[in-house]
Amino acid sequence: MKKTDWVTLAAMCALLLFTAIVLPRESFPAFSPISRGASPSANAVHAADDGLALTPPMGWYPWNIFGEGPQNEKLIKEIVDALVSSGLKDAGYAYVGPDEGICFFRGADGRLTTNLERYPGGLRGLGDYIHTKGLKYALYTDAGTRTCSKAMPGTKDHEFEDMRQFAEWRADYVKIDWCNTEGQDIVKTYTILHDAQHAAGRPIVHSLCSWGEGYPWRWAAAVGHLWRTTSDICTPGQADWAGAMEIAFANEKLAAFAGPGHWNDPDMMIVGMPGVSDIQNRSFFSLWCLMAAPLIAGNDLRSMSPAAVQTLTNLEAIAVNQDPLGVQGKIVWTDGVISLWGGKPLFDGSQAVLIFNQGRHPAEKRVAWPEIGIDAAAACYVRNLWAHETKGPLTGGVSVRVDPDDVAMLRISTKNDFPIPPIMIADSYLISLRSSGSDPQKLAGSLTVTNKGSVELPLWRVGEGLPPWLFVAVSKSGKSQTFTNTVSTAGLRKGLYHAVVRADNTEPVSDKPMSALYYDVDLEVTRDVGRI
Ligand code: GLA
């Protein structure tokens, strides 16, 4: 990426950070690395730079296709494997885990315990499996007394111990439902949960699920990273195209409330589910990308059609969703049948545009540059993000023909260049090291992160506050960056040590955080070790 582009990006980031200051998020009081017995660090990470969900979260959740019954460890692991083998991981999908799959109970001591019948390896074991595949761990709970099916306990009156348990299970994302909450104040409840989550000392994406109840877009940016704006998109197992479109159009109206670190969530995707055609899949995906909606797949990844895979992994469409400016696009013109969606500037100065035909016949639509905020006299290149073809330069506008239920998804730029923003893929999020001797040893383990986007990122900077036994060096090699973790066992007592490592990617001109990466380092010391 050229220096001038970075300057533009820096200015835009500064603007976004200003937005974040207007809607402040509270800081993590104690996310920094903890070794056993260490007291939480006072090092606070501030609102704008917790670095979580700076672009809409991408992942997979079981509810849409499976509902509660079939969920168990075997199924989730098969899905995790399919996420990797299908190419979805390489396209940026990262968060995965059970939804309401009866995965835990509350024991007599009040603590949550894994339902070992369904998850024999334990919920921590499932998290480790997910992390070693380079994916992030998502769990589910409820803010009330029970979850929606009433089969699992809710967090009411157990907020702090439950959030500690999720942190111990090494969750990276928690969806918190709003069933069985009679008499609870929604803002207070989600604020307590947010405080509890931060007190637990692990950075976790916090996904609120009140289906629009309590107007979360007005207040939830201070206590969460995303909030459901609408009711469930389908009943498990069967997509509902008309219902999904109602949800899309309701979510569209809330565009002003979304931005980096705080997103409107119109629910998990129906792409690839029974009940939707290939064309509808593509249109649905385009709408979710343009609305900067979380891209949480909800289909059975083990048995996807090639067309569904192609849709879900279209990097040119994903680039619109994962754009670092994080603007939610909206309808800029409609006649009730054809809608023109725009208002989505991208980091390189281009504009993303969608023309959607909800009629019964093919339609022709002329998009004039001023309708999408471009000077009429400008000569522009028009990239079709599904045909992967570029036309131009064109002045004045462009005409497109769109079939029923279909979209034309375009990216319009004065340059014949359509860069893909950073999309980071990790080979693992867990480094496990074991020392067996009683003499001091140095052990090393590494994690490699690859940028699938076309722009280069500057070198990651590892956060301060690592425990004394851990040293992390970052080495750059092309678009992959490797974090080498060296631990010294000198003077350590027998036991398990754990640290959450935070690495920042800071924007080079303004020095503001662009993104943050968190991963775990585990060290097992099997015998007391002497000093050197
Ligand atoms: C609610 C949520 C769904 C799903 C179910 C689980 O309905 O909106 O997304 O999590 O609960 O019971």
Coordinates of C-alpha atoms and ligand atoms in Angstrom, one line a residue:
M1 CA 0.0 0.0 0.0
K2 CA 1.3 3.4 -0.9
K3 CA 2.2 6.0 1.8
T4 CA -0.5 8.4 0.5
D5 CA -3.1 5.7 0.9
W6 CA -2.0 5.2 4.5
V7 CA -2.3 8.9 5.1
T8 CA -5.9 8.8 3.9
L9 CA -6.5 5.7 6.0
A10 CA -5.0 7.4 9.0
A11 CA -7.3 10.4 8.7
M12 CA -10.3 8.0 8.4
C13 CA -9.2 6.0 11.4
A14 CA -8.8 9.2 13.4
L15 CA -12.4 10.0 12.5
L16 CA -13.5 6.5 13.6
L17 CA -11.7 6.8 16.8
F18 CA -13.4 10.0 17.4
T19 CA -16.7 8.2 16.9
A20 CA -15.6 5.6 19.4
I21 CA -14.8 8.3 22.0
V22 CA -18.4 9.7 21.6
L23 CA -19.7 6.3 22.3
P24 CA -17.1 5.1 24.8
R25 CA -16.6 1.4 25.6
E26 CA -15.2 0.6 29.0
S27 CA -11.8 -0.8 29.4
F28 CA -10.7 -4.3 30.3
P29 CA -9.4 -3.9 33.9
A30 CA -7.5 -7.1 33.9
F31 CA -7.0 -8.7 30.5
S32 CA -3.3 -8.7 30.6
P33 CA -1.3 -11.9 30.9
I34 CA -1.9 -13.8 34.2
S35 CA 0.2 -16.6 35.5
R36 CA -1.2 -18.7 38.2
G37 CA -1.4 -16.8 41.5
A38 CA -0.6 -13.5 39.9
S39 CA -3.0 -10.6 40.8
P40 CA -4.8 -8.9 37.9
S41 CA -2.7 -6.2 36.3
A42 CA -4.0 -2.6 36.6
N43 CA -2.9 -2.1 33.0
A44 CA -6.2 -0.9 31.4
V45 CA -7.0 -1.3 27.7
H46 CA -9.2 1.6 26.7
A47 CA -12.4 1.6 25.0
A48 CA -11.4 2.5 21.5
D49 CA -8.4 0.1 21.5
D50 CA -9.7 -3.2 22.9
G51 CA -9.1 -4.0 19.3
L52 CA -11.9 -6.6 19.2
A53 CA -14.4 -6.7 16.3
L54 CA -12.9 -3.7 14.6
T55 CA -14.5 -5.3 11.5
P56 CA -17.7 -7.4 11.7
P57 CA -17.1 -10.8 13.3
M58 CA -17.0 -13.7 10.9
G59 CA -17.7 -17.3 11.9
W60 CA -20.3 -20.1 12.2
Y61 CA -23.0 -20.8 14.7
P62 CA -25.2 -24.0 14.8
W63 CA -28.6 -22.6 15.5
N64 CA -30.0 -21.9 12.1
I65 CA -29.5 -25.3 10.7
F66 CA -29.4 -27.6 13.7
G67 CA -31.4 -26.0 16.5
E68 CA -30.7 -27.6 19.9
G69 CA -31.1 -31.3 19.5
P70 CA -28.2 -32.5 17.3
Q71 CA -25.5 -30.3 18.9
N72 CA -22.6 -32.1 20.6
E73 CA -18.8 -32.3 20.6
K74 CA -18.5 -34.6 17.6
L75 CA -20.7 -32.3 15.4
I76 CA -18.9 -29.1 16.4
K77 CA -15.5 -30.7 15.7
E78 CA -16.7 -31.9 12.3
I79 CA -17.9 -28.4 11.5
V80 CA -14.6 -27.0 12.7
D81 CA -12.8 -29.4 10.3
A82 CA -15.1 -28.4 7.5
L83 CA -14.6 -24.7 8.2
V84 CA -10.9 -25.3 7.5
S85 CA -11.1 -27.8 4.6
S86 CA -13.8 -25.9 2.7
G87 CA -11.7 -22.7 2.6
L88 CA -14.0 -20.7 4.9
K89 CA -11.2 -20.2 7.4
D90 CA -9.0 -18.9 4.6
A91 CA -11.7 -16.4 3.7
G92 CA -11.7 -15.0 7.3
Y93 CA -14.4 -17.0 9.2
A94 CA -13.0 -17.5 12.7
Y95 CA -15.6 -17.7 15.5
V96 CA -17.2 -21.1 16.0
G97 CA -18.8 -23.1 18.8
P98 CA -22.0 -24.5 20.3
D99 CA -25.1 -22.3 20.6
E100 CA -27.9 -23.6 22.7
G101 CA -26.7 -27.2 22.6
I102 CA -27.1 -28.1 26.2
C103 CA -23.4 -27.9 26.8
F104 CA -23.4 -27.0 30.5
F105 CA -25.3 -27.3 33.7
R106 CA -25.1 -25.4 37.0
G107 CA -23.6 -27.6 39.7
A108 CA -24.6 -27.7 43.4
D109 CA -21.7 -25.3 44.1
G110 CA -23.3 -22.8 41.7
R111 CA -20.5 -23.2 39.1
L112 CA -21.2 -24.1 35.5
T113 CA -20.0 -27.6 34.5
T114 CA -19.7 -29.2 31.1
N115 CA -22.5 -31.6 30.1
L116 CA -20.0 -34.5 29.6
E117 CA -22.6 -36.7 27.9
R118 CA -22.7 -34.3 24.9
Y119 CA -19.1 -32.8 25.3
P120 CA -17.0 -35.7 26.7
G121 CA -13.7 -33.7 26.2
G122 CA -15.1 -30.8 28.3
L123 CA -15.8 -27.3 27.1
R124 CA -12.2 -26.3 27.7
G125 CA -11.1 -29.2 25.6
L126 CA -13.4 -28.1 22.8
G127 CA -11.9 -24.6 23.0
D128 CA -8.4 -26.0 22.7
Y129 CA -9.4 -28.0 19.7
I130 CA -10.8 -24.9 18.0
H131 CA -7.8 -22.8 18.9
T132 CA -5.2 -25.3 17.6
K133 CA -7.1 -25.1 14.2
G134 CA -6.4 -21.3 14.2
L135 CA -10.1 -20.5 14.9
K136 CA -11.7 -18.6 17.8
Y137 CA -14.1 -20.1 20.4
A138 CA -17.7 -18.9 20.6
L139 CA -20.1 -19.9 23.4
Y140 CA -23.6 -19.0 24.2
T141 CA -25.6 -18.1 27.4
D142 CA -28.6 -16.0 28.5
A143 CA -29.1 -12.9 30.6
G144 CA -32.1 -14.4 32.4
T145 CA -32.8 -17.3 34.7
R146 CA -32.7 -19.9 31.8
T147 CA -31.8 -20.0 28.2
C148 CA -34.6 -19.8 25.6
S149 CA -35.3 -23.6 25.5
K150 CA -35.0 -23.5 29.3
A151 CA -32.6 -26.4 29.0
M152 CA -29.5 -24.5 30.2
P153 CA -29.0 -22.1 33.1
G154 CA -28.9 -18.3 32.5
T155 CA -26.5 -15.9 34.1
K156 CA -29.0 -14.1 36.3
D157 CA -27.4 -13.6 39.7
H158 CA -24.3 -15.6 38.6
E159 CA -22.9 -13.1 36.2
F160 CA -19.4 -12.8 37.6
E161 CA -18.8 -16.5 38.2
D162 CA -20.2 -17.5 34.8
M163 CA -18.1 -15.0 33.0
R164 CA -15.1 -16.3 34.9
Q165 CA -16.0 -19.8 33.8
F166 CA -16.3 -18.7 30.1
A167 CA -12.8 -17.1 30.4
E168 CA -11.5 -20.4 32.0
W169 CA -13.0 -22.3 29.1
R170 CA -11.0 -19.8 26.9
A171 CA -14.0 -18.4 25.0
D172 CA -13.3 -15.6 22.6
Y173 CA -16.9 -14.7 21.9
V174 CA -20.0 -15.0 24.0
K175 CA -23.5 -14.6 22.7
I176 CA -25.9 -13.5 25.5
D177 CA -29.6 -14.2 24.8
W178 CA -32.5 -12.3 26.4
C179 CA -35.0 -15.1 27.3
N180 CA -36.6 -15.6 30.7
T181 CA -35.7 -12.1 31.9
E182 CA -39.0 -11.0 33.3
G183 CA -38.6 -7.9 35.5
Q184 CA -35.0 -7.3 34.5
D185 CA -33.8 -3.9 33.3
I186 CA -32.1 -4.6 30.0
V187 CA -29.4 -1.9 30.1
K188 CA -28.5 -2.7 33.7
T189 CA -28.4 -6.4 33.0
Y190 CA -26.1 -6.2 30.0
T191 CA -24.0 -3.6 31.8
I192 CA -23.4 -6.0 34.7
L193 CA -22.6 -8.8 32.2
H194 CA -20.1 -6.5 30.5
D195 CA -18.5 -5.6 33.8
A196 CA -18.4 -9.3 34.7
Q197 CA -16.8 -10.2 31.5
H198 CA -14.1 -7.6 31.9
A199 CA -13.5 -8.6 35.5
A200 CA -12.9 -12.1 34.3
G201 CA -9.7 -10.8 32.6
R202 CA -10.1 -12.3 29.1
P203 CA -10.8 -10.2 26.0
I204 CA -14.1 -11.6 24.7
V205 CA -16.3 -10.3 21.9
H206 CA -19.7 -9.6 23.5
S207 CA -22.7 -10.3 21.3
L208 CA -26.1 -9.1 22.7
C209 CA -29.2 -10.9 21.6
S210 CA -32.4 -9.1 22.5
W211 CA -33.8 -9.2 19.0
G212 CA -34.1 -5.4 19.0
E213 CA -35.9 -5.3 22.3
G214 CA -34.8 -2.3 24.4
Y215 CA -33.4 -0.6 21.2
P216 CA -29.9 -1.8 21.8
W217 CA -28.4 0.3 19.0
R218 CA -29.0 3.3 21.3
W219 CA -26.9 2.1 24.2
A220 CA -25.2 -1.2 23.5
A221 CA -22.0 0.2 21.9
A222 CA -20.9 0.9 25.5
V223 CA -21.3 -2.6 26.7
G224 CA -21.0 -4.9 23.7
H225 CA -19.5 -5.4 20.2
L226 CA -22.7 -6.4 18.4
W227 CA -26.4 -6.6 19.1
R228 CA -29.2 -8.3 17.3
T229 CA -31.6 -5.8 15.7
T230 CA -34.4 -8.2 14.8
S231 CA -36.1 -11.5 15.6
D232 CA -34.8 -14.9 14.6
I233 CA -34.2 -15.2 10.8
C234 CA -35.7 -18.7 10.5
T235 CA -36.8 -21.7 12.5
P236 CA -34.0 -24.2 12.7
G237 CA -33.5 -26.3 9.6
Q238 CA -35.4 -24.2 7.0
A239 CA -34.6 -20.8 5.6
D240 CA -37.3 -18.3 5.1
W241 CA -36.5 -15.9 2.2
A242 CA -39.3 -13.5 2.7
G243 CA -38.7 -13.3 6.5
A244 CA -35.0 -12.7 5.8
M245 CA -35.7 -9.8 3.5
E246 CA -37.9 -8.2 6.1
I247 CA -35.0 -8.4 8.5
A248 CA -32.6 -7.0 6.0
F249 CA -34.9 -4.0 5.3
A250 CA -35.4 -3.4 9.1
N251 CA -31.7 -3.6 9.8
E252 CA -31.0 -1.2 6.9
K253 CA -32.7 1.7 8.8
L254 CA -30.2 1.4 11.6
A255 CA -27.1 2.1 9.5
A256 CA -26.1 5.2 11.5
F257 CA -25.5 3.2 14.6
A258 CA -22.9 0.8 13.3
G259 CA -19.1 1.2 13.2
P260 CA -15.8 -0.4 14.1
G261 CA -16.3 -2.3 17.4
H262 CA -20.1 -1.9 17.5
W263 CA -22.3 -3.6 14.9
N264 CA -25.9 -4.1 14.1
D265 CA -26.6 -7.8 13.9
P266 CA -29.5 -8.9 11.6
D267 CA -28.8 -12.5 12.7
M268 CA -26.9 -15.5 11.3
M269 CA -26.8 -16.1 7.6
I270 CA -29.2 -18.4 5.7
V271 CA -26.8 -18.9 2.8
G272 CA -26.6 -22.6 1.9
M273 CA -29.6 -23.7 3.9
P274 CA -32.6 -25.6 2.5
G275 CA -35.2 -23.2 1.1
V276 CA -33.0 -20.7 -0.7
S277 CA -31.8 -20.7 -4.3
D278 CA -28.2 -20.0 -5.4
I279 CA -29.3 -16.6 -6.6
Q280 CA -30.9 -15.8 -3.3
N281 CA -27.8 -17.0 -1.5
R282 CA -25.7 -14.5 -3.5
S283 CA -28.2 -11.7 -2.9
F284 CA -28.4 -12.4 0.8
F285 CA -24.7 -12.5 1.1
S286 CA -24.3 -9.2 -0.8
L287 CA -26.8 -7.5 1.5
W288 CA -25.0 -8.7 4.6
C289 CA -21.7 -7.6 3.2
L290 CA -23.0 -4.1 2.2
M291 CA -24.7 -3.7 5.6
A292 CA -21.4 -4.5 7.4
A293 CA -23.3 -7.2 9.2
P294 CA -21.5 -10.0 11.1
L295 CA -20.9 -12.8 8.7
I296 CA -21.9 -15.8 10.9
A297 CA -22.7 -18.7 8.6
G298 CA -25.6 -20.9 9.8
N299 CA -25.6 -23.8 7.3
D300 CA -24.2 -27.3 7.5
L301 CA -20.6 -26.8 6.4
R302 CA -20.0 -30.5 6.0
S303 CA -22.4 -30.8 3.0
M304 CA -22.2 -27.5 1.2
S305 CA -22.8 -27.2 -2.6
P306 CA -19.8 -25.7 -4.6
A307 CA -22.1 -22.7 -5.3
A308 CA -22.6 -22.1 -1.6
V309 CA -18.9 -22.3 -0.9
Q310 CA -18.2 -19.9 -3.8
T311 CA -20.7 -17.4 -2.4
L312 CA -19.5 -17.6 1.2
T313 CA -15.8 -17.3 0.2
N314 CA -16.1 -14.5 -2.4
L315 CA -13.2 -12.3 -1.2
E316 CA -14.2 -9.3 -3.3
A317 CA -17.6 -9.3 -1.5
I318 CA -16.0 -10.0 1.9
A319 CA -13.6 -7.1 1.3
V320 CA -16.7 -4.8 1.3
N321 CA -17.9 -6.3 4.6
Q322 CA -14.4 -6.3 6.3
D323 CA -13.6 -2.8 5.1
P324 CA -11.7 -1.0 7.9
L325 CA -13.9 2.2 7.7
G326 CA -16.8 0.0 8.9
V327 CA -19.6 2.1 7.4
Q328 CA -22.9 0.3 7.1
G329 CA -24.4 0.9 3.6
K330 CA -28.0 1.8 3.1
I331 CA -30.8 2.3 0.6
V332 CA -30.2 5.5 -1.4
W333 CA -33.0 5.1 -3.9
T334 CA -36.0 2.7 -4.4
D335 CA -39.2 2.4 -6.3
G336 CA -40.4 -0.4 -4.0
V337 CA -39.2 -3.2 -6.3
I338 CA -35.7 -2.2 -7.3
S339 CA -33.5 -0.8 -4.5
L340 CA -30.2 0.9 -4.9
W341 CA -27.9 0.5 -1.9
G342 CA -24.9 2.8 -1.4
G343 CA -23.5 5.1 1.3
K344 CA -20.6 2.7 1.7
P345 CA -17.3 4.3 1.1
L346 CA -14.3 2.0 1.3
F347 CA -10.8 2.6 2.7
D348 CA -9.3 3.1 -0.8
G349 CA -11.8 5.9 -1.7
S350 CA -14.0 3.6 -3.8
Q351 CA -17.7 3.1 -3.2
A352 CA -19.6 -0.2 -2.8
V353 CA -23.0 -0.3 -4.5
L354 CA -25.8 -2.9 -4.7
I355 CA -28.8 -3.0 -7.0
F356 CA -31.4 -5.5 -5.8
N357 CA -34.4 -6.6 -7.8
Q358 CA -37.3 -7.9 -5.7
G359 CA -39.7 -7.9 -8.7
R360 CA -40.8 -10.8 -10.8
H361 CA -39.2 -9.7 -14.0
P362 CA -35.6 -8.7 -15.1
A363 CA -35.0 -5.0 -14.6
E364 CA -32.7 -2.4 -16.0
K365 CA -31.3 0.2 -13.7
R366 CA -29.2 3.2 -14.5
V367 CA -27.0 4.3 -11.6
A368 CA -25.9 7.9 -12.0
W369 CA -22.7 8.8 -10.2
P370 CA -24.3 11.6 -8.1
E371 CA -26.8 9.1 -6.6
I372 CA -23.9 7.3 -5.0
G373 CA -21.9 10.4 -4.0
I374 CA -19.6 10.5 -7.0
D375 CA -19.1 13.6 -9.1
A376 CA -21.0 13.3 -12.4
A377 CA -18.0 14.2 -14.5
A378 CA -15.7 11.6 -12.9
A379 CA -14.3 8.8 -15.0
C380 CA -14.8 5.6 -13.0
Y381 CA -14.0 2.0 -13.2
V382 CA -16.8 -0.4 -12.3
R383 CA -15.9 -3.7 -10.8
N384 CA -18.6 -6.4 -10.7
L385 CA -17.9 -8.3 -7.5
W386 CA -19.6 -11.5 -8.6
A387 CA -18.5 -11.6 -12.3
H388 CA -15.0 -10.4 -11.2
E389 CA -14.9 -8.1 -14.2
T390 CA -14.0 -4.5 -14.6
K391 CA -15.6 -2.0 -17.0
G392 CA -14.5 1.5 -17.7
P393 CA -13.5 4.2 -17.4
L394 CA -17.2 5.4 -17.6
T395 CA -18.5 8.9 -17.0
G396 CA -21.9 9.9 -15.7
G397 CA -23.0 6.5 -14.5
V398 CA -23.5 2.8 -15.3
S399 CA -26.5 0.7 -16.4
V400 CA -27.1 -2.8 -15.1
R401 CA -29.6 -5.5 -15.8
V402 CA -30.7 -7.5 -12.8
D403 CA -32.8 -10.7 -12.7
P404 CA -35.5 -11.4 -10.1
D405 CA -34.2 -11.9 -6.6
D406 CA -30.7 -11.1 -7.9
V407 CA -28.3 -8.3 -7.3
A408 CA -25.6 -6.5 -9.1
M409 CA -22.8 -5.9 -6.5
L410 CA -20.4 -3.2 -7.7
R411 CA -17.3 -1.4 -6.5
I412 CA -16.8 1.9 -8.2
S413 CA -13.4 3.8 -8.2
T414 CA -11.5 6.4 -10.1
K415 CA -8.6 4.0 -10.1
N416 CA -8.4 0.7 -11.9
D417 CA -7.4 -1.0 -8.7
F418 CA -9.6 -2.7 -6.1
P419 CA -7.5 -3.7 -3.1
I420 CA -8.6 -6.2 -0.5
P421 CA -8.2 -4.9 3.0
P422 CA -6.4 -7.0 5.7
I423 CA -8.0 -10.4 6.4
M424 CA -5.9 -12.2 9.0
I425 CA -5.7 -16.0 9.3
A426 CA -3.8 -17.7 12.1
D427 CA -2.3 -21.2 12.0
S428 CA -3.2 -21.5 15.7
Y429 CA -4.3 -19.4 18.7
L430 CA -2.8 -21.7 21.2
I431 CA 0.9 -22.3 22.0
S432 CA 1.4 -25.2 24.5
L433 CA 4.8 -25.8 26.0
R434 CA 5.8 -28.4 28.5
S435 CA 9.0 -28.6 30.6
S436 CA 9.8 -31.9 32.3
G437 CA 13.3 -31.4 33.7
S438 CA 14.3 -29.7 37.0
D439 CA 17.1 -27.7 35.3
P440 CA 16.3 -24.4 33.7
Q441 CA 15.3 -24.7 30.1
K442 CA 14.4 -22.4 27.2
L443 CA 11.4 -23.6 25.2
A444 CA 10.1 -22.0 22.1
G445 CA 6.8 -22.2 20.2
S446 CA 5.4 -20.0 17.4
L447 CA 2.3 -18.8 15.8
T448 CA 2.0 -17.5 12.2
V449 CA -0.5 -15.0 11.0
T450 CA -1.1 -14.6 7.3
N451 CA -2.8 -11.6 5.7
K452 CA -5.2 -12.8 2.9
G453 CA -5.8 -9.2 1.8
S454 CA -3.9 -7.5 -0.9
V455 CA -2.6 -4.6 1.3
E456 CA 0.5 -5.0 3.5
L457 CA 0.2 -4.4 7.2
P458 CA 3.0 -3.0 9.3
L459 CA 4.7 -5.2 11.8
W460 CA 2.7 -6.3 14.9
R461 CA 3.8 -4.9 18.2
V462 CA 3.4 -7.1 21.2
G463 CA 1.7 -5.5 24.2
E464 CA 3.5 -4.8 27.4
G465 CA 2.9 -6.7 30.7
L466 CA 4.0 -10.2 29.7
P467 CA 4.9 -12.4 32.6
P468 CA 8.7 -12.7 33.3
W469 CA 8.9 -16.3 32.0
L470 CA 7.6 -15.3 28.5
F471 CA 9.3 -13.4 25.7
V472 CA 7.7 -12.8 22.4
A473 CA 9.5 -11.8 19.2
V474 CA 7.8 -10.9 15.9
S475 CA 9.5 -11.6 12.7
K476 CA 8.3 -10.4 9.3
S477 CA 8.4 -12.4 6.2
G478 CA 6.2 -11.2 3.4
K479 CA 2.5 -11.2 4.2
S480 CA 3.0 -13.8 7.0
Q481 CA 4.2 -12.7 10.4
T482 CA 5.5 -15.1 13.0
F483 CA 5.3 -14.6 16.7
T484 CA 8.0 -16.7 18.4
N485 CA 7.4 -17.2 22.1
T486 CA 10.3 -18.2 24.2
V487 CA 9.8 -19.2 27.8
S488 CA 12.4 -19.6 30.4
T489 CA 11.6 -22.1 33.2
A490 CA 14.4 -20.8 35.5
G491 CA 13.1 -20.5 39.0
L492 CA 9.5 -21.7 38.2
R493 CA 7.6 -23.9 40.6
K494 CA 5.8 -26.9 39.4
G495 CA 2.4 -25.9 37.9
L496 CA 0.5 -24.5 35.0
Y497 CA 1.1 -21.0 33.6
H498 CA -1.0 -19.1 31.2
A499 CA -0.8 -15.8 29.4
V500 CA -3.0 -14.1 27.0
V501 CA -0.7 -12.3 24.5
R502 CA -2.0 -9.2 22.8
A503 CA -0.4 -8.0 19.7
D504 CA -1.3 -4.7 18.1
N505 CA -1.2 -3.7 14.5
T506 CA -0.8 0.0 14.7
E507 CA -1.5 2.4 11.8
P508 CA 1.9 3.7 10.8
V509 CA 1.1 7.4 10.4
S510 CA -1.1 8.1 13.4
D511 CA 0.2 5.2 15.6
K512 CA -3.5 4.3 16.4
P513 CA -4.4 0.6 16.8
M514 CA -5.8 -0.9 13.5
S515 CA -6.5 -4.3 14.9
A516 CA -5.5 -6.5 17.8
L517 CA -4.6 -10.2 17.9
Y518 CA -5.0 -12.2 21.1
Y519 CA -3.7 -15.7 21.7
D520 CA -2.9 -18.0 24.5
V521 CA 0.4 -19.4 25.7
D522 CA 0.2 -22.3 28.1
L523 CA 3.3 -23.6 30.0
E524 CA 3.2 -26.8 32.0
V525 CA 6.1 -27.2 34.4
T526 CA 6.1 -30.8 35.8
R527 CA 8.8 -30.3 38.4
D528 CA 10.2 -27.4 40.4
V529 CA 13.0 -25.8 38.4
G530 CA 16.2 -24.3 39.9
R531 CA 17.7 -21.0 39.0
I532 CA 20.6 -20.7 36.4
Ligands
GLA1 C1 -32.8 -17.2 20.5 C2 -31.7 -16.6 19.6 C3 -31.3 -17.6 18.5 C4 -30.8 -18.9 19.2 C5 -31.8 -19.4 20.1 C6 -31.3 -20.6 21.0 O1 -34.0 -17.5 19.8 O2 -32.3 -15.5 18.9 O3 -30.3 -17.1 17.7 O4 -29.6 -18.6 19.9 O5 -32.3 -18.4 21.0 O6 -32.3 -21.0 21.8

